XYZ file of C-alpha atoms in Angstrom:
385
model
C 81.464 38.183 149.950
C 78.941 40.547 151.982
C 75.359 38.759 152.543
C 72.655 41.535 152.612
C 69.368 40.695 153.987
C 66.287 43.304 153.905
C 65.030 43.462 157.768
C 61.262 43.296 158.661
C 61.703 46.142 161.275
C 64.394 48.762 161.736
C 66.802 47.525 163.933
C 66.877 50.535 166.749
C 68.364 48.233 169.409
C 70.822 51.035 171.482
C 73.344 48.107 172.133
C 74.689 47.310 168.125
C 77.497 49.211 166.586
C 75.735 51.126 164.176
C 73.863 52.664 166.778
C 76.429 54.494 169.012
C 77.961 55.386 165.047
C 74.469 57.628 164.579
C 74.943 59.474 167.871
C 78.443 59.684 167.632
C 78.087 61.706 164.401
C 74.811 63.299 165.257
C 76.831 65.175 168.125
C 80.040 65.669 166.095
C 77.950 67.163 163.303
C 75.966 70.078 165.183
C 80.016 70.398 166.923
C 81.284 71.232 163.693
C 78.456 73.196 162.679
C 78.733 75.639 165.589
C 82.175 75.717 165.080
C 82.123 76.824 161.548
C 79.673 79.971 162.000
C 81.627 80.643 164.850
C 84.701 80.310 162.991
C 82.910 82.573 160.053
C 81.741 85.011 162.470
C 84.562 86.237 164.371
C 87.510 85.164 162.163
C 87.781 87.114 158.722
C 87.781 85.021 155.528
C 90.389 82.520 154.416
C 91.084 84.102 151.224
C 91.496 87.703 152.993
C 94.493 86.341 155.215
C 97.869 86.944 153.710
C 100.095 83.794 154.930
C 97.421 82.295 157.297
C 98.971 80.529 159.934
C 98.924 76.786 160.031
C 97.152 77.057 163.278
C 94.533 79.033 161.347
C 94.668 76.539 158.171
C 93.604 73.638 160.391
C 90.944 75.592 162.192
C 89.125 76.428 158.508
C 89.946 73.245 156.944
C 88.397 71.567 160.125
C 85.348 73.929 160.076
C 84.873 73.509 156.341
C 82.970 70.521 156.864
C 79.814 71.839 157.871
C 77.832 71.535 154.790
C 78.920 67.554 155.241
C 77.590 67.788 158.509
C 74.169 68.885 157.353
C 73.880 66.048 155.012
C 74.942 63.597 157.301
C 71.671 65.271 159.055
C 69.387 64.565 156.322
C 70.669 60.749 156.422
C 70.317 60.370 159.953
C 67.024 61.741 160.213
C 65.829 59.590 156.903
C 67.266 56.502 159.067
C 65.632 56.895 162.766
C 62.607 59.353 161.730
C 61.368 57.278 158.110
C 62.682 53.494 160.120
C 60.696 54.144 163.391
C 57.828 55.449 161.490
C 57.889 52.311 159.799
C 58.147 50.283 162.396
C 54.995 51.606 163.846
C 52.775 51.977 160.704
C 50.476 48.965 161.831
C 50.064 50.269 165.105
C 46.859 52.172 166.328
C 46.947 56.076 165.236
C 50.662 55.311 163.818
C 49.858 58.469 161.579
C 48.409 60.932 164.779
C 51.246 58.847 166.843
C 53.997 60.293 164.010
C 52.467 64.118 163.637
C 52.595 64.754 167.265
C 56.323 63.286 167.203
C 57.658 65.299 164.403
C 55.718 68.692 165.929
C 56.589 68.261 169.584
C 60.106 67.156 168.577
C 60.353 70.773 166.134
C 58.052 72.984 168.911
C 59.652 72.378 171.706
C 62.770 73.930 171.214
C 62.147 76.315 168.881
C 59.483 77.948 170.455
C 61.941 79.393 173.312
C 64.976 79.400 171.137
C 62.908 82.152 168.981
C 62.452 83.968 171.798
C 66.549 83.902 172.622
C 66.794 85.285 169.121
C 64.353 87.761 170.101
C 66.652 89.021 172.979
C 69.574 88.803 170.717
C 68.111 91.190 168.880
C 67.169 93.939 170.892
C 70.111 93.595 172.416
C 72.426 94.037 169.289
C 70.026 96.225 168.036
C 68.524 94.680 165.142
C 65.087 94.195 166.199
C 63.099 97.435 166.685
C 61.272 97.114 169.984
C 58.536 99.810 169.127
C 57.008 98.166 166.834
C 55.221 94.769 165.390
C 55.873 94.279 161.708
C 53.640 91.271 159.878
C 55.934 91.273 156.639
C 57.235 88.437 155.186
C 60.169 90.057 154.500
C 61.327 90.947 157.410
C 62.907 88.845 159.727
C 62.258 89.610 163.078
C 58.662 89.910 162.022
C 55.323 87.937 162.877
C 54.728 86.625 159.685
C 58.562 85.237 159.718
C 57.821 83.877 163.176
C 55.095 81.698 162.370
C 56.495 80.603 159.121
C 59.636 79.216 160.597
C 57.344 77.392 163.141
C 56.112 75.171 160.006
C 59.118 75.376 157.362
C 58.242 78.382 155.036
C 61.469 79.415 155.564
C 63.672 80.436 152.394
C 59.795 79.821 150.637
C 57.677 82.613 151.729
C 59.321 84.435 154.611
C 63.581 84.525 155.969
C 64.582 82.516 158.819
C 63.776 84.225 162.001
C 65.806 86.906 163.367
C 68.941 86.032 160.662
C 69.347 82.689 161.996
C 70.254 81.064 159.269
C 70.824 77.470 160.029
C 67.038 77.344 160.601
C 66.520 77.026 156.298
C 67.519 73.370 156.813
C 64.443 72.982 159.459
C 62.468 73.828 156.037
C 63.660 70.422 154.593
C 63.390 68.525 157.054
C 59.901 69.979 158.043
C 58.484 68.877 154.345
C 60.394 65.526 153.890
C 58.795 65.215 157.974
C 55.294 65.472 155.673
C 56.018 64.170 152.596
C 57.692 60.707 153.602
C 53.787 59.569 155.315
C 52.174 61.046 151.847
C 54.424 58.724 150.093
C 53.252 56.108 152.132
C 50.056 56.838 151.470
C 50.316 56.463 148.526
C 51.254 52.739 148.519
C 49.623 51.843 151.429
C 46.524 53.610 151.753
C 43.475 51.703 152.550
C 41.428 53.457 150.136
C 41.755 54.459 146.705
C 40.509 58.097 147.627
C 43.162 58.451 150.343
C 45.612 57.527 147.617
C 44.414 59.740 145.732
C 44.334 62.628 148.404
C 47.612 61.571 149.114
C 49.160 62.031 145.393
C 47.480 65.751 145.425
C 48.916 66.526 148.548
C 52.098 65.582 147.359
C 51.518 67.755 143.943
C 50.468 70.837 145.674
C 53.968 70.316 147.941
C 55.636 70.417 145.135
C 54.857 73.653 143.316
C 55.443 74.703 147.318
C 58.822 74.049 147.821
C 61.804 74.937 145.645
C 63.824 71.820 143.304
C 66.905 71.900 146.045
C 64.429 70.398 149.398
C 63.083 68.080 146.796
C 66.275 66.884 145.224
C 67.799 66.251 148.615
C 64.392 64.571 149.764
C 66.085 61.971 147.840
C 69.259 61.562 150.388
C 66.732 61.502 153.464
C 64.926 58.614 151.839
C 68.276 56.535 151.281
C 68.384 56.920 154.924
C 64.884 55.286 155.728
C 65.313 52.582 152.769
C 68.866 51.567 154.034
C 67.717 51.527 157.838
C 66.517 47.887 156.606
C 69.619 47.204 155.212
C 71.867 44.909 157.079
C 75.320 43.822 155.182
C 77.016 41.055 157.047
C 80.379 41.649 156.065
C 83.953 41.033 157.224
C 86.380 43.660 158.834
C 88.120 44.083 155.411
C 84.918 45.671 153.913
C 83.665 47.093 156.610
C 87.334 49.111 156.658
C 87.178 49.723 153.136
C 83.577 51.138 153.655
C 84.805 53.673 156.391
C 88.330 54.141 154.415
C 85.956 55.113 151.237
C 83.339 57.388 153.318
C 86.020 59.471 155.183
C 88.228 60.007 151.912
C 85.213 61.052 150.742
C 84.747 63.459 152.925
C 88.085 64.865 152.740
C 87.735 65.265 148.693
C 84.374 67.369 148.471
C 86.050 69.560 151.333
C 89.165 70.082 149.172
C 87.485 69.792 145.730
C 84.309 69.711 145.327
C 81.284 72.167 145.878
C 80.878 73.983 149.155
C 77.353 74.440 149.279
C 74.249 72.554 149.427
C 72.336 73.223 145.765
C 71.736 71.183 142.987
C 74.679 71.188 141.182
C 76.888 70.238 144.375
C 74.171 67.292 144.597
C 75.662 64.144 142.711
C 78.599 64.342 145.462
C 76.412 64.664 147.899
C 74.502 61.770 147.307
C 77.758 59.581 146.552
C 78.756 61.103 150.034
C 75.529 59.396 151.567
C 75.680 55.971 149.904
C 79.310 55.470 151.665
C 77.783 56.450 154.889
C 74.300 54.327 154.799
C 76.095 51.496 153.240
C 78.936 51.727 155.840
C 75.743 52.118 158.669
C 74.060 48.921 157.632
C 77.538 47.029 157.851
C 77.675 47.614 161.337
C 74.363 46.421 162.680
C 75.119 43.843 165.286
C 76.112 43.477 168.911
C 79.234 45.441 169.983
C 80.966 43.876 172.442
C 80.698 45.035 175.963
C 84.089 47.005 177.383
C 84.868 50.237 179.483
C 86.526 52.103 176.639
C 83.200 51.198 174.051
C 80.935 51.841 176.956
C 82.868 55.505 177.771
C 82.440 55.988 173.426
C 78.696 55.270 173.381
C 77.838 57.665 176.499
C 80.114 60.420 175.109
C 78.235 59.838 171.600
C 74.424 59.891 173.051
C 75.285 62.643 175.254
C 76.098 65.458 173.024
C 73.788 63.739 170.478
C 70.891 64.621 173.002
C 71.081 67.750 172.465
C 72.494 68.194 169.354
C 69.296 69.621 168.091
C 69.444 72.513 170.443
C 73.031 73.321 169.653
C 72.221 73.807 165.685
C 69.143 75.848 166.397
C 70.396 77.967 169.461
C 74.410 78.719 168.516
C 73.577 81.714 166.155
C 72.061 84.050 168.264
C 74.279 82.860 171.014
C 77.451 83.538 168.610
C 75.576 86.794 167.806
C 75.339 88.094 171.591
C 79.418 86.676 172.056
C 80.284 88.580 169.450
C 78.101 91.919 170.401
C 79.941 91.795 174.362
C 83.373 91.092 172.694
C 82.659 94.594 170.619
C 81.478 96.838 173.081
C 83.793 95.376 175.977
C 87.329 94.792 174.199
C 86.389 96.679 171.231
C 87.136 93.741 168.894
C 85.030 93.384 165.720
C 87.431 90.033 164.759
C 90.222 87.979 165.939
C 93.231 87.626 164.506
C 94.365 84.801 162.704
C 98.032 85.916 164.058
C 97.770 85.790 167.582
C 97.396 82.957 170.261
C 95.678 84.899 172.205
C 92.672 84.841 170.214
C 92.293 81.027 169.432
C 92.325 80.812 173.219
C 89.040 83.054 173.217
C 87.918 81.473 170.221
C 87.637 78.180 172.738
C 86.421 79.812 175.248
C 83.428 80.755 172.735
C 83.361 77.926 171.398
C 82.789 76.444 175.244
C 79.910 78.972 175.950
C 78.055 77.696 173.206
C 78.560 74.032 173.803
C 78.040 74.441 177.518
C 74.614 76.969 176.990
C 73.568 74.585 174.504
C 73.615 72.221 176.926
C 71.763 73.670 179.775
C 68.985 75.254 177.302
C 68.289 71.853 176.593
C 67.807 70.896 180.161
C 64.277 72.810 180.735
C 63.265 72.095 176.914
C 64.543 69.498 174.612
C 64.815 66.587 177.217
C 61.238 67.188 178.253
C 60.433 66.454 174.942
C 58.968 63.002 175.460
C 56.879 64.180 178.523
C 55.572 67.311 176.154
C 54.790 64.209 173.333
C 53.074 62.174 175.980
C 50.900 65.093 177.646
C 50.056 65.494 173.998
C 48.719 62.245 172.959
C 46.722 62.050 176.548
C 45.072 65.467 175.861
C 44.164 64.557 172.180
C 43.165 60.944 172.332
C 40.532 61.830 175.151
C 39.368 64.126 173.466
C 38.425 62.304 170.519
C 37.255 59.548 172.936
C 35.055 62.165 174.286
C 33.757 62.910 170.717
C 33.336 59.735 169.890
C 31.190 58.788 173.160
């Protein structure tokens, strides 16, 4: 029978299997993500195609995971964000240490990515150059740039310049705030910080709509199953991937499409498979060429999976403005073999300028964090002297 044991720290060591399992599916999620807008973008719907091709069949069964892929999101970022934050909560300034994390981590790349959706847009013609609106309904405006910056998407203004995979930033922006509130709450030193704490968390709450809230609820199994380890033998740990991918297959075939509160109790059966198959796997892989090859492949499109779910939009958006005015093609057709091949070759340009936008912004992120912390910590030394 599986012995589970409740860990003091998270265990964040790079070298156990359950590690190289988070980046492997942190890249293949933002993959399949940017495949399915991409898919959705320049392929017409799958219930407007008389006799779709099998080719075609595989490519939107295949793409039809995305909402998956966000939730795996929410777990994965419950596991390393809420664990390592824990980890660290006796440490000095663990709570200035965490905000400059979470904001540097956020800032950095979508601070230039929002100005690659401002380009998008004057180039397509959506964003009106002669002018600077302030609306909050607008989304190209000042008011919707700002707001994005700190998660009032889908709350008080759109997600900037139409890119819409930026409304799950909102989530994670206010379970980024409300997980340290909730520890607060328990572990504050006072009882007015708990206090402040519980208020905070109140006001949040008449904030944010019931769906961020509900699903705060899948981030947290993350962080409370990141000290989780279940020593089990192969047989379970099979059955525990067997169960989690079947899973997977059955709310893409049957169950809801869309992240809301109905499509929720799946959801959350969905992430119990997945954390409880995670904390089977945390010990030492075994060192080999073909594991070795796995775990670089995984952490290298994990690194900047980030970038790819915040940049491919605009970037699909500009593809599919060039394929329009060049080759006068508003779609591709499901019927021709031609157009799968420049589906991939899309599909490539966003991968590949994912890849190099990260370059000059999201791997600088820890040098950004650190410049941070020096500036502000002197500062308050200064103060304090």
């Amino acid at each position: 029978m599986p012995k589970i044991t409740i860990l003091e720290k998270t265990n964040l060591q790079e070298d156990c299997w359950h590690s190289m399992l988070i980046s492997l599916l942190r890249g293949l999620a933002a993959l399949v993500v940017a495949a399915a807008h991409l898919r959705a973008q320049m392929y017409p719907g799958f219930g407007t195609v008389t006799k779709p091709p099998l080719l075609f069949q595989g490519l939107a069964f295949g793409a039809g995971f995305a909402y998956l892929a966000v939730i795996v999101f929410f777990v994965l970022s419950g596991w390393l964000v809420g664990g390592s934050f824990l980890n660290k909560l006796d440490a000095d300034r663990a709570f200035q240490n965490y905000t400059i994390d979470r904001v540097s981590r956020l800032w950095v790349v979508l601070v230039p990515t929002f100005l690659i959706v401002l380009l998008a847009g004057a180039v397509v013609g959506a964003l009106d150059t002669a002018r600077v609106s302030f609306s909050t309904s607008e989304p190209y405006s000042m008011s919707a740039f700002f707001g994005n910056m700190i998660g009032l998407q889908t709350l008080i203004v759109p997600p900037f310049g139409g890119n819409f995979p930026l409304w799950s930033l909102a989530n994670e922006t206010w379970y980024y705030v409300l997980f340290p509130l909730l520890v607060l709450v328990f572990r504050g030193r006072t009882i007015a910080t708990r206090a402040a704490a519980v208020l905070a968390i109140g006001a949040i709450f008449q904030l944010v709509h019931g769906s961020i809230l509900i699903y705060f609820s899948i981030w947290l199994l993350g962080a409370a199953f990141s000290r989780v380890k279940i020593e089990a033998g192969p047989l379970w740990r099979w059955s525990l991937l067997f169960l989690f991918v079947g899973s997977a297959v059955v709310i893409r075939l049957k169950g809801k499409t869309d992240i809301t509160p109905e499509g929720f109790p799946q959801y959350l059966v969905f992430s119990l498979l997945l954390v409880l198959f995670l904390s089977s796997m945390q010990f030492k892989r075994r060192l080999g060429p073909k594991l070795d090859w796995l775990d670089r492949t995984g952490r290298f499109f994990a690194n900047f999976s980030f970038t790819l779910y915040v940049l491919h939009v605009p970037l699909i958006l500009l593809m599919g403005h060039l394929l329009a005015s060049m080759l006068g093609l508003g779609q591709l057709s499901p019927y021709r073999l031609s157009h799968y091949l420049m589906y991939g070759g899309m599909y490539l340009v966003l991968v590949v300028g994912a890849y190099l936008f990260y370059l000059p912004f999201e791997s600088n992120t820890p040098r950004v964090r650190q410049w941070l912390k020096m500036q502000l910590f002197a500062r308050v030394r200064a103060v304090r002297t």
